[in-house]
Amino acid sequence: MKRMELGKAFTLMEPGPVVLVTTCDGQKNNIMTISWTMVLDFTPAFAITTGAWNHSYAALRKSRECVIAVPAVDLIDQVVGVGTCSGADTDKFEKFGLTPVKAKQVGAPLIRECLANLECKVVDIVSKHNIVVLEAVAAYFDQSRKEKRTIHAVGDGTFVVDGRRLDRRKMMRSKIPDGV
Amino acid sequence: MKRMELGKAFTLMEPGPVVLVTTCDGQKNNIMTISWTMVLDFTPAFAITTGAWNHSYAALRKSRECVIAVPAVDLIDQVVGVGTCSGADTDKFEKFGLTPVKAKQVGAPLIRECLANLECKVVDIVSKHNIVVLEAVAAYFDQSRKEKRTIHAVGDGTFVVDGRRLDRRKMMRSKIPDGV
């Protein structure tokens, strides 16, 4: 998977795709499905909503690292599967045929099958609101992947797939960071 | 616009649409375009990223109220227009032909032309990360509106329109709150 400029990586998260978040507790890799995410700044920093109700949370808090992997629509059943079982009793990489790939700057693995991967460090945990603040330190995008449409969880068990793309670059120029 | 059950309102925000956020400083209504949002819980509570760089922020902080209005794709040019000028020198409702509608529990107005509207109270401001935590207190959905596809800002001046919807309700049943 090819490196992507960090300054463009927020564009992977801003549209709100459902993502897979990997962690490593020092021994075991795990994955959780997260739909509650937000961009915080262009560096990029992100927020995700998670807490002790997710088995991955302990590893995330301990290691202070994770990978955000962005799946495309052809992985929808893996995304739902990962989100409906627990790492407490399941090796999710094995169960769902996903391939962990060694990251460069964090212990959590990239997911080979995903469209994009973001290596992230935990910057802060706002426990009161179950918000984990992340800073991405490396980004990868699989340009060679044919299916690039991402999916958006509605929250009622349905998912909306990316449709057509509208260009408003000219109107937006004043608001877009240089180089994006 | 018809009332919507509060317990289902998170499904408006979870897919990550770009939204319009209205405020009222006691005298003037204003609107900002916000793409950096996140669900925090099903009640529903939301987080948005904003700060002093947005003219609306002062009114949001002072009134501790706002409305999140969800536009559909036919409003894309209003969404971009609202996001690229300032309430400091512009009456955005007038400039973009949007109609303020009196809300029930907050001073900020609903936007008649939008697909959905959420009256929100500010619960907390996490200044360190520019996160405003909101709780929705009333929700409305315009079922009669023909165009219901929302738009997702990519952040580079392009926008992805909702495509088709995939149903995974059966697989997801264990994770969906009752009644959603």
PDB file of N, CA and C in Angstrom, chain A residues 175, chain B residues 30-34 48-60 82-83 85-88 92:
ATOM      1  N   LYS A 175     -11.390  27.833   1.349  1.00  0.00           N
ATOM      2  CA  LYS A 175     -11.504  27.026   2.572  1.00  0.00           C
ATOM      3  C   LYS A 175     -10.654  25.752   2.543  1.00  0.00           C
TER       4      LYS A 175
ATOM      5  N   ASN B  30     -27.816  33.184  12.493  1.00  0.00           N
ATOM      6  CA  ASN B  30     -26.683  32.926  11.607  1.00  0.00           C
ATOM      7  C   ASN B  30     -26.657  31.430  11.269  1.00  0.00           C
ATOM      8  N   ILE B  31     -25.876  31.083  10.267  1.00  0.00           N
ATOM      9  CA  ILE B  31     -25.752  29.680   9.851  1.00  0.00           C
ATOM     10  C   ILE B  31     -24.290  29.400   9.550  1.00  0.00           C
ATOM     11  N   MET B  32     -23.802  28.233   9.946  1.00  0.00           N
ATOM     12  CA  MET B  32     -22.490  27.792   9.483  1.00  0.00           C
ATOM     13  C   MET B  32     -22.605  26.388   8.904  1.00  0.00           C
ATOM     14  N   THR B  33     -21.700  26.082   8.003  1.00  0.00           N
ATOM     15  CA  THR B  33     -21.640  24.736   7.427  1.00  0.00           C
ATOM     16  C   THR B  33     -20.614  23.938   8.213  1.00  0.00           C
ATOM     17  N   ILE B  34     -21.017  22.777   8.691  1.00  0.00           N
ATOM     18  CA  ILE B  34     -20.110  21.959   9.504  1.00  0.00           C
ATOM     19  C   ILE B  34     -20.094  20.527   8.959  1.00  0.00           C
ATOM     20  N   ILE B  48     -19.408  18.361  17.801  1.00  0.00           N
ATOM     21  CA  ILE B  48     -19.009  19.051  16.577  1.00  0.00           C
ATOM     22  C   ILE B  48     -17.689  19.766  16.854  1.00  0.00           C
ATOM     23  N   THR B  49     -16.866  19.873  15.833  1.00  0.00           N
ATOM     24  CA  THR B  49     -15.613  20.617  15.949  1.00  0.00           C
ATOM     25  C   THR B  49     -15.878  22.037  15.482  1.00  0.00           C
ATOM     26  N   THR B  50     -15.676  22.994  16.368  1.00  0.00           N
ATOM     27  CA  THR B  50     -15.789  24.394  15.973  1.00  0.00           C
ATOM     28  C   THR B  50     -15.019  25.236  16.990  1.00  0.00           C
ATOM     29  N   GLY B  51     -14.844  26.498  16.674  1.00  0.00           N
ATOM     30  CA  GLY B  51     -14.102  27.368  17.575  1.00  0.00           C
ATOM     31  C   GLY B  51     -14.217  28.797  17.106  1.00  0.00           C
ATOM     32  N   ALA B  52     -13.383  29.639  17.681  1.00  0.00           N
ATOM     33  CA  ALA B  52     -13.491  31.080  17.450  1.00  0.00           C
ATOM     34  C   ALA B  52     -13.303  31.453  15.978  1.00  0.00           C
ATOM     35  N   TRP B  53     -12.725  30.551  15.189  1.00  0.00           N
ATOM     36  CA  TRP B  53     -12.573  30.845  13.759  1.00  0.00           C
ATOM     37  C   TRP B  53     -13.908  30.905  13.026  1.00  0.00           C
ATOM     38  N   ASN B  54     -14.971  30.340  13.642  1.00  0.00           N
ATOM     39  CA  ASN B  54     -16.309  30.477  13.070  1.00  0.00           C
ATOM     40  C   ASN B  54     -17.042  31.621  13.763  1.00  0.00           C
ATOM     41  N   HIS B  55     -17.616  32.518  12.970  1.00  0.00           N
ATOM     42  CA  HIS B  55     -18.343  33.655  13.543  1.00  0.00           C
ATOM     43  C   HIS B  55     -19.477  33.173  14.453  1.00  0.00           C
ATOM     44  N   SER B  56     -20.093  32.041  14.112  1.00  0.00           N
ATOM     45  CA  SER B  56     -21.212  31.514  14.906  1.00  0.00           C
ATOM     46  C   SER B  56     -20.799  31.084  16.304  1.00  0.00           C
ATOM     47  N   TYR B  57     -19.508  30.862  16.497  1.00  0.00           N
ATOM     48  CA  TYR B  57     -19.060  30.268  17.764  1.00  0.00           C
ATOM     49  C   TYR B  57     -19.429  31.132  18.967  1.00  0.00           C
ATOM     50  N   ALA B  58     -19.317  32.445  18.827  1.00  0.00           N
ATOM     51  CA  ALA B  58     -19.632  33.349  19.939  1.00  0.00           C
ATOM     52  C   ALA B  58     -21.099  33.180  20.365  1.00  0.00           C
ATOM     53  N   ALA B  59     -21.988  33.120  19.378  1.00  0.00           N
ATOM     54  CA  ALA B  59     -23.414  32.952  19.680  1.00  0.00           C
ATOM     55  C   ALA B  59     -23.694  31.573  20.274  1.00  0.00           C
ATOM     56  N   LEU B  60     -22.991  30.583  19.775  1.00  0.00           N
ATOM     57  CA  LEU B  60     -23.162  29.211  20.269  1.00  0.00           C
ATOM     58  C   LEU B  60     -22.746  29.134  21.729  1.00  0.00           C
ATOM     59  N   VAL B  82     -22.927  29.065   2.224  1.00  0.00           N
ATOM     60  CA  VAL B  82     -22.959  29.353   3.665  1.00  0.00           C
ATOM     61  C   VAL B  82     -21.578  29.134   4.286  1.00  0.00           C
ATOM     62  N   GLY B  83     -20.872  28.123   3.777  1.00  0.00           N
ATOM     63  CA  GLY B  83     -19.566  27.769   4.343  1.00  0.00           C
ATOM     64  C   GLY B  83     -18.430  28.660   3.882  1.00  0.00           C
ATOM     65  N   CYS B  85     -18.797  32.219   3.335  1.00  0.00           N
ATOM     66  CA  CYS B  85     -18.913  33.641   3.667  1.00  0.00           C
ATOM     67  C   CYS B  85     -19.139  33.723   5.174  1.00  0.00           C
ATOM     68  N   SER B  86     -19.168  34.910   5.722  1.00  0.00           N
ATOM     69  CA  SER B  86     -19.233  35.060   7.181  1.00  0.00           C
ATOM     70  C   SER B  86     -20.477  35.816   7.635  1.00  0.00           C
ATOM     71  N   GLY B  87     -21.040  35.337   8.739  1.00  0.00           N
ATOM     72  CA  GLY B  87     -22.159  36.023   9.359  1.00  0.00           C
ATOM     73  C   GLY B  87     -21.787  37.400   9.879  1.00  0.00           C
ATOM     74  N   ALA B  88     -20.505  37.686   9.940  1.00  0.00           N
ATOM     75  CA  ALA B  88     -20.057  39.001  10.409  1.00  0.00           C
ATOM     76  C   ALA B  88     -20.573  40.108   9.494  1.00  0.00           C
ATOM     77  N   LYS B  92     -27.105  35.325   6.127  1.00  0.00           N
ATOM     78  CA  LYS B  92     -27.038  34.133   5.271  1.00  0.00           C
ATOM     79  C   LYS B  92     -28.423  33.576   4.932  1.00  0.00           C
TER      80      LYS B  92
END
